[in-house]
């Protein structure tokens, strides 16, 4: 960090020079405003200016004004004679970061300098994040710059224009619905309907009648003829959410729509033709459902022409700061607040959390923090306790119950919790988990064997193929 001192008094310059150098700063000095402005015009990188208001030649205030015009984000700390309150007020009006009256204590200067530089660093960081957000790393409101998310963006771009059906997989809260909408809106079908069907929440008959429609009198309660969602979505896309919950009978009918592009309303014998693209989503393991024979293999292969597998948030932690910034903006606007950023401590808590509820959980966390926030930064106190004290809630209670407890079992339980957590933090990489626990990898391995914790040997490989096109 380089600081420019502008003062005509040699003694003062020397004192400041010595104090700041001792703190590790690089120091330049100028005796007049003209000289200072020359420095700023040259290619010298300067991070902060300390400026005496009483200068020969062009005045300190004029120099300040010129600096603010040339470089509005460069912080300027002004030094004023104790008697010159007016000078101090004028300097603050002209955008000085702070003023220090003479005579001053060295600590006061150091403190103010560090504060100004910290503020500058934060505002640079914010600018950078905002620029990133608006340019490269969002696609149709989907935020992410991790390798895994870039692959997802590529996949969406490739898949959108095609006619193929798409299967989106991923844990709860990873953005499956967001991706489905993005695909529709980037497709030639964008001008037609995007219809969402929550296959999980309806009983089978209702699901069928809402998908395919029904004739008057087709079943008790069918008082009028009704169009199904496949008709509504004609020319557009239908989003079948929670596809894993559909029963076998309805699966057979779906298969027919996909294969023949035709179907019948319940209670009707007329076949209707439609042109609908199916985007299906699931957080269930369809392979397992197929093995259990609760999901039809032929339907799976029809849906699974293109698969998009959304990575859980804990496998792409580098996206967390970007998502935090995005949700800060969103909820600040919604709540008419100005919450600009997150303290380093709060960010650390969020970087360490495993986010089982993925982006939805992160979004809810930020919304809550913004609502509770009274200042302009999110501090750790605004985060829920279970984020801040993970071990307290996750670890077995450290109490001896009335009936007594086996110390050996309690210790094993504790060890198991710690090991599972560090494996989680380390994305399953045992060597890293051992580092986190400050034990040798071989020790961790022995402990895992003793405690019956199975290594996920594919933990890393699985990440690398987060998005696979079949
Ligand atoms: N990459 C992302 N960028 C910005 N917002 C996201 C991202 N991923 C998810 N979200 C937001 O998180 C919330 C949950 O996303 P969404 O509903 O798409 O998840 P889902 O995978 O369908 O979850 P579920 O399986 O529980 O239905 C939404 O508010 C969504 O806007
Ligand atoms: Mg969803």
Coordinates of C-alpha atoms and ligand atoms in Angstrom, one line a residue:
X1 CA 0.0 0.0 0.0
X2 CA 1.4 3.4 -1.0
X3 CA 0.6 6.6 0.8
X4 CA 1.3 10.1 -0.4
X5 CA 2.1 12.8 2.2
X6 CA 1.5 16.4 1.2
X7 CA 2.9 18.9 3.7
X8 CA 5.2 21.9 3.5
X9 CA 6.5 21.4 7.0
X10 CA 9.5 19.2 6.9
X11 CA 9.4 18.0 10.5
X12 CA 5.8 16.8 10.1
X13 CA 6.6 15.1 6.9
X14 CA 9.5 13.2 8.4
X15 CA 7.5 12.1 11.4
X16 CA 4.6 10.8 9.3
X17 CA 7.1 9.2 6.9
X18 CA 8.8 7.3 9.8
X19 CA 5.5 6.3 11.5
X20 CA 4.0 5.0 8.3
X21 CA 7.1 3.2 7.1
X22 CA 7.3 1.4 10.5
X23 CA 3.8 0.1 9.8
X24 CA 5.0 -1.3 6.5
X25 CA 3.6 1.3 4.1
X26 CA 5.4 2.6 1.1
X27 CA 5.6 6.4 1.5
X28 CA 5.9 9.3 -1.1
X29 CA 6.0 12.9 -0.1
X30 CA 5.2 16.2 -1.7
X31 CA 5.6 19.8 -0.3
X32 CA 3.0 21.5 -2.4
X33 CA -0.4 20.8 -4.0
X34 CA 1.1 21.1 -7.5
X35 CA 3.7 18.5 -6.7
X36 CA 1.0 16.2 -5.3
X37 CA -1.2 16.5 -8.4
X38 CA 1.9 15.7 -10.5
X39 CA 2.4 12.5 -8.6
X40 CA -1.3 11.5 -9.2
X41 CA -1.0 12.3 -12.9
X42 CA 2.0 10.1 -13.2
X43 CA 1.6 6.4 -13.3
X44 CA 2.4 6.0 -9.6
X45 CA -0.1 3.8 -7.9
X46 CA -1.3 5.6 -4.8
X47 CA -3.8 4.2 -2.3
X48 CA -4.2 7.0 0.1
X49 CA -3.3 10.7 0.5
X50 CA -2.5 12.6 3.7
X51 CA -3.0 16.2 3.0
X52 CA -2.2 19.3 5.1
X53 CA -4.9 22.0 4.4
X54 CA -2.4 24.9 5.0
X55 CA -0.2 24.8 1.9
X56 CA 1.7 27.4 0.0
X57 CA 0.6 27.8 -3.7
X58 CA -2.7 26.2 -4.5
X59 CA -4.5 25.6 -1.2
X60 CA -5.1 22.3 0.5
X61 CA -8.9 22.5 -0.2
X62 CA -8.3 23.2 -3.9
X63 CA -5.8 20.3 -4.0
X64 CA -8.4 18.1 -2.4
X65 CA -11.0 19.1 -4.9
X66 CA -8.7 18.4 -7.8
X67 CA -7.9 14.9 -6.3
X68 CA -11.6 14.1 -5.9
X69 CA -12.3 15.0 -9.5
X70 CA -9.3 13.0 -10.9
X71 CA -9.8 10.0 -8.7
X72 CA -13.1 9.9 -6.8
X73 CA -12.4 6.6 -4.9
X74 CA -8.9 7.6 -3.6
X75 CA -9.3 8.3 0.1
X76 CA -7.8 11.6 1.4
X77 CA -7.1 12.2 5.1
X78 CA -6.8 15.9 5.9
X79 CA -4.5 17.4 8.6
X80 CA -5.7 20.7 10.0
X81 CA -4.4 23.1 12.6
X82 CA -6.4 22.6 15.8
X83 CA -7.8 26.2 15.5
X84 CA -9.0 25.7 12.0
X85 CA -12.4 24.1 12.5
X86 CA -13.7 25.7 9.3
X87 CA -10.9 24.2 7.3
X88 CA -11.9 20.7 8.7
X89 CA -15.6 21.2 7.9
X90 CA -14.8 22.4 4.4
X91 CA -12.5 19.4 3.8
X92 CA -15.2 17.0 4.9
X93 CA -17.7 18.7 2.6
X94 CA -15.2 18.2 -0.3
X95 CA -15.1 14.5 0.4
X96 CA -12.2 14.0 2.7
X97 CA -12.3 10.6 4.4
X98 CA -11.5 12.1 7.8
X99 CA -9.6 14.9 9.3
X100 CA -6.9 14.8 12.0
X101 CA -6.3 18.0 14.1
X102 CA -2.8 19.0 14.9
X103 CA -1.0 18.1 17.2
X104 CA -1.9 14.4 16.7
X105 CA -0.9 11.1 18.2
X106 CA 0.9 8.6 16.0
X107 CA -1.7 5.9 16.8
X108 CA -4.5 8.1 15.7
X109 CA -2.9 8.5 12.3
X110 CA -2.3 4.8 11.9
X111 CA -5.8 3.9 13.0
X112 CA -7.4 6.4 10.6
X113 CA -5.1 5.3 7.7
X114 CA -6.0 1.6 8.3
X115 CA -9.7 2.4 8.4
X116 CA -9.6 4.3 5.2
X117 CA -7.6 1.5 3.5
X118 CA -10.0 -1.1 4.8
X119 CA -12.9 0.8 3.4
X120 CA -11.2 1.2 0.1
X121 CA -10.5 -2.5 -0.1
X122 CA -14.1 -3.4 0.7
X123 CA -15.5 -1.0 -1.8
X124 CA -13.1 -2.4 -4.5
X125 CA -14.1 -5.9 -3.6
X126 CA -17.8 -4.9 -3.9
X127 CA -17.2 -3.2 -7.2
X128 CA -15.5 -6.3 -8.4
X129 CA -18.2 -8.6 -7.2
X130 CA -20.9 -6.4 -8.8
X131 CA -19.1 -6.3 -12.1
X132 CA -18.7 -10.1 -12.0
X133 CA -22.4 -10.5 -11.2
X134 CA -23.6 -8.3 -14.0
X135 CA -21.3 -9.6 -16.6
X136 CA -19.9 -13.1 -16.8
X137 CA -21.3 -15.2 -14.1
X138 CA -25.0 -15.0 -14.4
X139 CA -27.1 -16.6 -17.0
X140 CA -30.8 -16.0 -16.8
X141 CA -30.5 -15.1 -13.0
X142 CA -28.5 -18.3 -12.3
X143 CA -25.4 -17.2 -10.4
X144 CA -22.2 -19.1 -10.3
X145 CA -18.6 -18.9 -11.5
X146 CA -17.3 -22.3 -10.4
X147 CA -16.2 -24.8 -13.0
X148 CA -19.2 -26.9 -12.2
X149 CA -21.6 -24.1 -12.9
X150 CA -19.9 -23.0 -16.0
X151 CA -20.4 -26.5 -17.4
X152 CA -24.1 -26.1 -16.5
X153 CA -24.3 -22.8 -18.4
X154 CA -22.7 -24.4 -21.4
X155 CA -25.1 -27.3 -21.2
X156 CA -28.1 -25.0 -21.0
X157 CA -26.9 -23.0 -24.0
X158 CA -26.4 -26.2 -26.0
X159 CA -29.6 -27.9 -24.9
X160 CA -32.0 -25.0 -25.1
X161 CA -32.4 -24.8 -28.9
X162 CA -32.9 -28.5 -29.4
X163 CA -36.1 -30.4 -29.2
X164 CA -34.8 -33.0 -26.8
X165 CA -36.4 -33.8 -23.5
X166 CA -34.3 -32.9 -20.5
X167 CA -33.9 -34.4 -17.1
X168 CA -32.6 -32.2 -14.4
X169 CA -31.2 -33.9 -11.3
X170 CA -29.9 -32.4 -8.1
X171 CA -30.5 -32.1 -4.4
X172 CA -33.3 -30.0 -3.0
X173 CA -32.6 -26.2 -3.4
X174 CA -29.9 -26.5 -6.1
X175 CA -31.9 -24.6 -8.7
X176 CA -33.6 -27.2 -10.8
X177 CA -36.7 -25.1 -11.4
X178 CA -34.6 -22.0 -12.2
X179 CA -32.6 -24.1 -14.8
X180 CA -35.9 -25.5 -16.3
X181 CA -37.2 -21.9 -16.8
X182 CA -33.9 -20.8 -18.2
X183 CA -34.0 -23.6 -20.8
X184 CA -37.5 -22.7 -21.8
X185 CA -36.8 -19.0 -22.1
X186 CA -33.6 -19.6 -24.2
X187 CA -35.5 -22.0 -26.5
X188 CA -37.4 -21.3 -29.7
X189 CA -40.5 -22.1 -27.6
X190 CA -40.0 -19.1 -25.4
X191 CA -43.1 -17.3 -26.7
X192 CA -45.3 -20.2 -25.8
X193 CA -46.3 -21.5 -22.4
X194 CA -44.1 -22.9 -19.7
X195 CA -46.3 -25.0 -17.5
X196 CA -45.2 -26.4 -14.2
X197 CA -46.7 -29.6 -12.8
X198 CA -45.8 -30.6 -9.3
X199 CA -46.1 -34.3 -9.7
X200 CA -45.3 -35.0 -6.1
X201 CA -48.1 -33.1 -4.5
X202 CA -51.2 -34.5 -6.3
X203 CA -53.0 -37.8 -5.8
X204 CA -52.7 -40.0 -8.9
X205 CA -56.2 -39.4 -10.4
X206 CA -55.9 -35.7 -10.0
X207 CA -52.4 -35.6 -11.5
X208 CA -53.7 -37.5 -14.6
X209 CA -56.7 -35.3 -15.0
X210 CA -54.6 -32.2 -14.7
X211 CA -52.0 -33.5 -17.2
X212 CA -54.4 -34.8 -19.8
X213 CA -57.7 -33.1 -19.0
X214 CA -61.1 -34.8 -18.6
X215 CA -64.5 -35.0 -20.1
X216 CA -67.6 -34.0 -18.3
X217 CA -68.8 -36.9 -16.2
X218 CA -65.5 -38.9 -16.6
X219 CA -65.4 -39.3 -12.8
X220 CA -67.4 -38.1 -9.8
X221 CA -66.8 -34.4 -9.5
X222 CA -66.0 -33.9 -13.2
X223 CA -68.8 -31.5 -13.7
X224 CA -67.4 -29.9 -16.8
X225 CA -64.9 -30.8 -19.6
X226 CA -61.5 -29.5 -18.8
X227 CA -58.3 -29.1 -20.9
X228 CA -55.2 -30.7 -19.6
X229 CA -51.8 -29.1 -19.0
X230 CA -50.4 -30.9 -22.1
X231 CA -52.9 -28.9 -24.2
X232 CA -52.1 -25.7 -22.4
X233 CA -48.4 -26.3 -23.0
X234 CA -48.9 -27.0 -26.8
X235 CA -46.0 -25.4 -28.6
X236 CA -44.2 -24.7 -25.3
X237 CA -42.6 -26.7 -22.5
X238 CA -44.0 -28.7 -19.6
X239 CA -42.0 -28.9 -16.4
X240 CA -42.6 -32.1 -14.5
X241 CA -41.2 -31.5 -11.1
X242 CA -40.6 -34.4 -8.7
X243 CA -40.9 -36.9 -11.5
X244 CA -39.8 -39.7 -9.2
X245 CA -43.1 -39.5 -7.4
X246 CA -45.3 -40.4 -10.3
X247 CA -47.0 -43.8 -10.1
X248 CA -46.5 -46.6 -12.6
X249 CA -49.9 -46.2 -14.3
X250 CA -49.4 -42.5 -15.0
X251 CA -45.8 -43.2 -16.1
X252 CA -47.2 -45.5 -18.8
X253 CA -49.5 -42.6 -20.1
X254 CA -46.6 -40.2 -20.0
X255 CA -44.5 -42.6 -22.1
X256 CA -47.3 -42.7 -24.6
X257 CA -47.4 -38.9 -24.9
X258 CA -43.6 -38.8 -25.4
X259 CA -43.6 -41.6 -28.0
X260 CA -46.7 -40.9 -30.0
X261 CA -47.0 -37.2 -29.2
X262 CA -50.7 -37.8 -28.6
X263 CA -53.0 -38.6 -25.7
X264 CA -56.7 -38.7 -24.7
X265 CA -58.6 -36.7 -22.1
X266 CA -59.9 -38.9 -19.3
X267 CA -63.3 -40.3 -20.4
X268 CA -62.7 -39.5 -24.0
X269 CA -61.8 -41.7 -27.0
X270 CA -60.5 -38.9 -29.2
X271 CA -56.8 -38.6 -29.5
X272 CA -55.3 -35.2 -29.3
X273 CA -52.0 -34.3 -30.9
X274 CA -49.6 -31.9 -29.1
X275 CA -46.1 -30.6 -29.6
X276 CA -44.6 -30.2 -26.1
X277 CA -41.1 -30.4 -24.8
X278 CA -40.7 -32.2 -21.5
X279 CA -38.3 -30.9 -18.9
X280 CA -38.4 -33.2 -15.9
X281 CA -36.7 -32.8 -12.5
X282 CA -36.0 -35.0 -9.6
X283 CA -34.0 -35.1 -6.4
X284 CA -34.6 -38.8 -6.1
X285 CA -32.1 -41.4 -7.3
X286 CA -33.9 -42.7 -10.4
X287 CA -31.4 -45.5 -10.8
X288 CA -32.5 -46.8 -7.4
X289 CA -36.2 -46.4 -8.2
X290 CA -35.6 -48.3 -11.4
X291 CA -33.9 -51.1 -9.5
X292 CA -36.9 -51.1 -7.1
X293 CA -39.1 -51.3 -10.1
X294 CA -41.1 -48.2 -9.1
X295 CA -39.8 -46.2 -12.1
X296 CA -40.1 -47.4 -15.7
X297 CA -36.8 -47.8 -17.4
X298 CA -38.2 -47.0 -20.9
X299 CA -39.6 -43.7 -19.5
X300 CA -36.3 -42.9 -17.9
X301 CA -34.5 -43.3 -21.3
X302 CA -37.1 -41.2 -23.0
X303 CA -36.7 -38.3 -20.5
X304 CA -33.0 -38.7 -20.1
X305 CA -32.0 -37.5 -23.5
X306 CA -30.0 -34.7 -22.0
X307 CA -29.2 -34.8 -18.3
X308 CA -28.2 -31.8 -16.3
X309 CA -27.0 -32.7 -12.8
X310 CA -26.8 -29.6 -10.5
X311 CA -23.9 -29.8 -8.0
X312 CA -24.7 -29.3 -4.4
X313 CA -23.5 -25.9 -3.0
X314 CA -21.0 -27.5 -0.7
X315 CA -19.2 -28.8 -3.8
X316 CA -18.8 -25.3 -5.2
X317 CA -18.0 -23.1 -2.3
X318 CA -16.3 -20.5 -4.5
X319 CA -19.8 -19.5 -5.6
X320 CA -20.9 -18.6 -2.1
X321 CA -19.6 -15.0 -2.0
X322 CA -21.2 -14.3 -5.4
X323 CA -24.5 -15.7 -4.3
X324 CA -24.3 -13.8 -1.0
X325 CA -23.8 -10.6 -2.9
X326 CA -26.7 -11.4 -5.3
X327 CA -29.1 -12.1 -2.4
X328 CA -27.9 -9.1 -0.5
X329 CA -28.9 -6.9 -3.4
X330 CA -32.2 -8.7 -3.9
X331 CA -33.3 -8.5 -0.3
X332 CA -31.9 -5.0 0.4
X333 CA -34.1 -3.8 -2.5
X334 CA -37.1 -5.7 -1.4
X335 CA -36.8 -4.5 2.2
X336 CA -35.7 -1.0 1.3
X337 CA -32.4 -1.4 3.2
X338 CA -28.9 -0.6 2.3
X339 CA -27.0 -3.7 3.4
X340 CA -23.8 -3.6 1.3
X341 CA -21.7 -6.5 2.5
X342 CA -20.8 -9.2 4.9
X343 CA -18.0 -9.0 7.5
X344 CA -15.1 -11.4 7.0
X345 CA -16.2 -13.4 10.1
X346 CA -19.7 -13.8 8.8
X347 CA -18.4 -14.9 5.4
X348 CA -16.1 -17.4 7.1
X349 CA -19.1 -18.9 8.9
X350 CA -21.0 -19.2 5.6
X351 CA -18.0 -20.7 3.7
X352 CA -17.7 -23.4 6.4
X353 CA -21.4 -24.4 6.5
X354 CA -22.3 -27.6 4.6
X355 CA -25.6 -26.1 3.3
X356 CA -27.7 -29.2 3.2
X357 CA -30.6 -27.1 1.8
X358 CA -28.2 -25.7 -0.8
X359 CA -28.9 -22.3 -2.5
X360 CA -32.4 -22.1 -1.0
X361 CA -31.0 -22.3 2.5
X362 CA -28.4 -19.7 1.7
X363 CA -31.0 -17.4 0.2
X364 CA -33.2 -17.8 3.3
X365 CA -30.2 -17.1 5.6
X366 CA -29.4 -13.8 3.8
X367 CA -33.0 -12.7 3.7
X368 CA -33.3 -13.2 7.4
X369 CA -30.0 -11.4 8.1
X370 CA -31.0 -8.4 5.9
X371 CA -34.3 -8.1 7.8
X372 CA -32.6 -8.3 11.2
X373 CA -29.7 -6.0 10.1
X374 CA -29.7 -2.5 11.6
X375 CA -26.3 -1.4 10.1
X376 CA -25.0 -1.8 6.6
X377 CA -23.1 -5.0 7.0
X378 CA -24.0 -8.5 7.9
X379 CA -22.2 -9.6 11.1
X380 CA -22.0 -13.2 12.4
X381 CA -24.6 -12.4 15.1
X382 CA -27.2 -12.0 12.3
X383 CA -26.7 -15.6 11.2
X384 CA -28.7 -18.5 12.8
X385 CA -27.1 -20.2 15.7
X386 CA -26.9 -23.6 13.9
X387 CA -24.6 -22.0 11.4
X388 CA -22.4 -20.3 13.9
X389 CA -22.1 -23.1 16.4
X390 CA -22.3 -26.2 14.2
X391 CA -20.6 -28.6 16.6
X392 CA -22.9 -27.6 19.4
X393 CA -25.9 -28.8 17.7
X394 CA -24.4 -31.6 15.6
X395 CA -22.3 -33.3 18.3
X396 CA -23.8 -35.7 20.8
X397 CA -24.8 -33.8 23.9
X398 CA -21.9 -33.6 26.4
X399 CA -23.9 -34.5 29.4
X400 CA -23.9 -37.5 31.7
X401 CA -27.6 -38.7 31.9
X402 CA -29.1 -39.9 35.2
X403 CA -28.8 -43.5 34.2
X404 CA -25.1 -43.1 33.3
X405 CA -23.3 -43.5 30.0
X406 CA -20.5 -45.5 28.6
X407 CA -17.6 -43.1 28.3
X408 CA -16.1 -45.2 25.5
X409 CA -19.2 -45.0 23.4
X410 CA -19.6 -41.3 24.1
X411 CA -16.0 -40.6 22.9
X412 CA -16.6 -42.8 19.8
X413 CA -19.7 -40.9 19.0
X414 CA -17.8 -37.6 19.3
X415 CA -15.0 -38.9 17.1
X416 CA -17.5 -40.1 14.5
X417 CA -19.2 -36.7 14.4
X418 CA -15.9 -34.8 14.0
X419 CA -14.7 -37.2 11.3
X420 CA -17.9 -37.1 9.3
X421 CA -17.9 -33.3 9.5
X422 CA -14.3 -32.9 8.3
X423 CA -14.9 -35.4 5.5
X424 CA -17.8 -33.3 4.5
X425 CA -15.8 -30.1 4.6
X426 CA -13.0 -31.8 2.7
X427 CA -15.4 -33.0 0.0
X428 CA -14.6 -36.5 0.9
X429 CA -10.8 -36.1 0.4
X430 CA -9.4 -38.0 3.3
X431 CA -5.9 -36.4 3.2
X432 CA -7.5 -33.0 3.6
X433 CA -9.9 -34.2 6.3
X434 CA -6.8 -35.5 8.2
X435 CA -5.2 -32.1 7.9
X436 CA -8.4 -30.5 9.3
X437 CA -8.3 -32.8 12.3
X438 CA -4.5 -32.4 12.6
X439 CA -3.9 -36.1 12.5
X440 CA -1.9 -38.3 10.1
X441 CA -3.9 -39.7 7.1
X442 CA -3.0 -43.2 8.4
X443 CA -4.4 -42.4 11.8
X444 CA -7.7 -41.1 10.3
X445 CA -7.9 -44.2 8.2
X446 CA -7.5 -46.4 11.3
X447 CA -10.1 -44.4 13.1
X448 CA -12.6 -44.7 10.3
X449 CA -12.1 -48.4 10.1
X450 CA -12.6 -48.7 13.9
X451 CA -15.8 -46.5 13.8
X452 CA -17.2 -48.2 10.7
X453 CA -17.1 -45.0 8.6
X454 CA -16.9 -45.9 4.9
X455 CA -14.7 -43.9 2.6
X456 CA -16.4 -42.4 -0.3
X457 CA -13.8 -43.3 -2.9
X458 CA -15.7 -41.7 -5.7
X459 CA -16.2 -38.4 -3.8
X460 CA -13.9 -36.4 -6.0
X461 CA -14.5 -38.1 -9.3
X462 CA -18.2 -37.6 -8.9
X463 CA -17.6 -33.8 -8.6
X464 CA -15.6 -33.7 -11.7
X465 CA -18.4 -35.0 -13.8
X466 CA -21.0 -32.8 -12.2
X467 CA -22.6 -32.3 -15.5
X468 CA -22.8 -35.1 -18.0
X469 CA -24.6 -35.1 -21.2
X470 CA -25.8 -38.6 -22.2
Ligands
LIG1 N1 -27.4 -20.6 -9.0 C1 -28.4 -19.9 -8.5 N2 -28.3 -18.5 -8.6 C2 -29.3 -17.8 -8.0 N3 -30.3 -18.3 -7.3 C3 -30.5 -19.6 -7.2 C4 -29.5 -20.5 -7.8 N4 -29.9 -21.7 -7.5 C5 -31.0 -21.7 -6.8 N5 -31.4 -20.4 -6.6 C6 -32.5 -19.9 -5.9 O1 -32.7 -20.8 -4.8 C7 -34.1 -21.2 -4.6 C8 -34.3 -22.6 -4.9 O2 -34.2 -23.0 -6.2 P1 -35.1 -24.0 -7.0 O3 -36.5 -23.8 -6.5 O4 -34.9 -23.9 -8.4 O5 -34.5 -25.3 -6.4 P2 -34.9 -26.8 -6.7 O6 -33.7 -27.6 -7.1 O7 -36.1 -26.9 -7.6 O8 -35.4 -27.3 -5.3 P3 -36.4 -28.5 -4.8 O9 -35.9 -29.8 -5.2 O10 -36.5 -28.3 -3.3 O11 -37.7 -28.1 -5.5 C9 -34.9 -20.3 -5.6 O12 -35.3 -19.1 -5.0 C10 -33.8 -20.0 -6.7 O13 -34.1 -18.7 -7.3
LIG2 MG1 -38.1 -27.4 -7.3

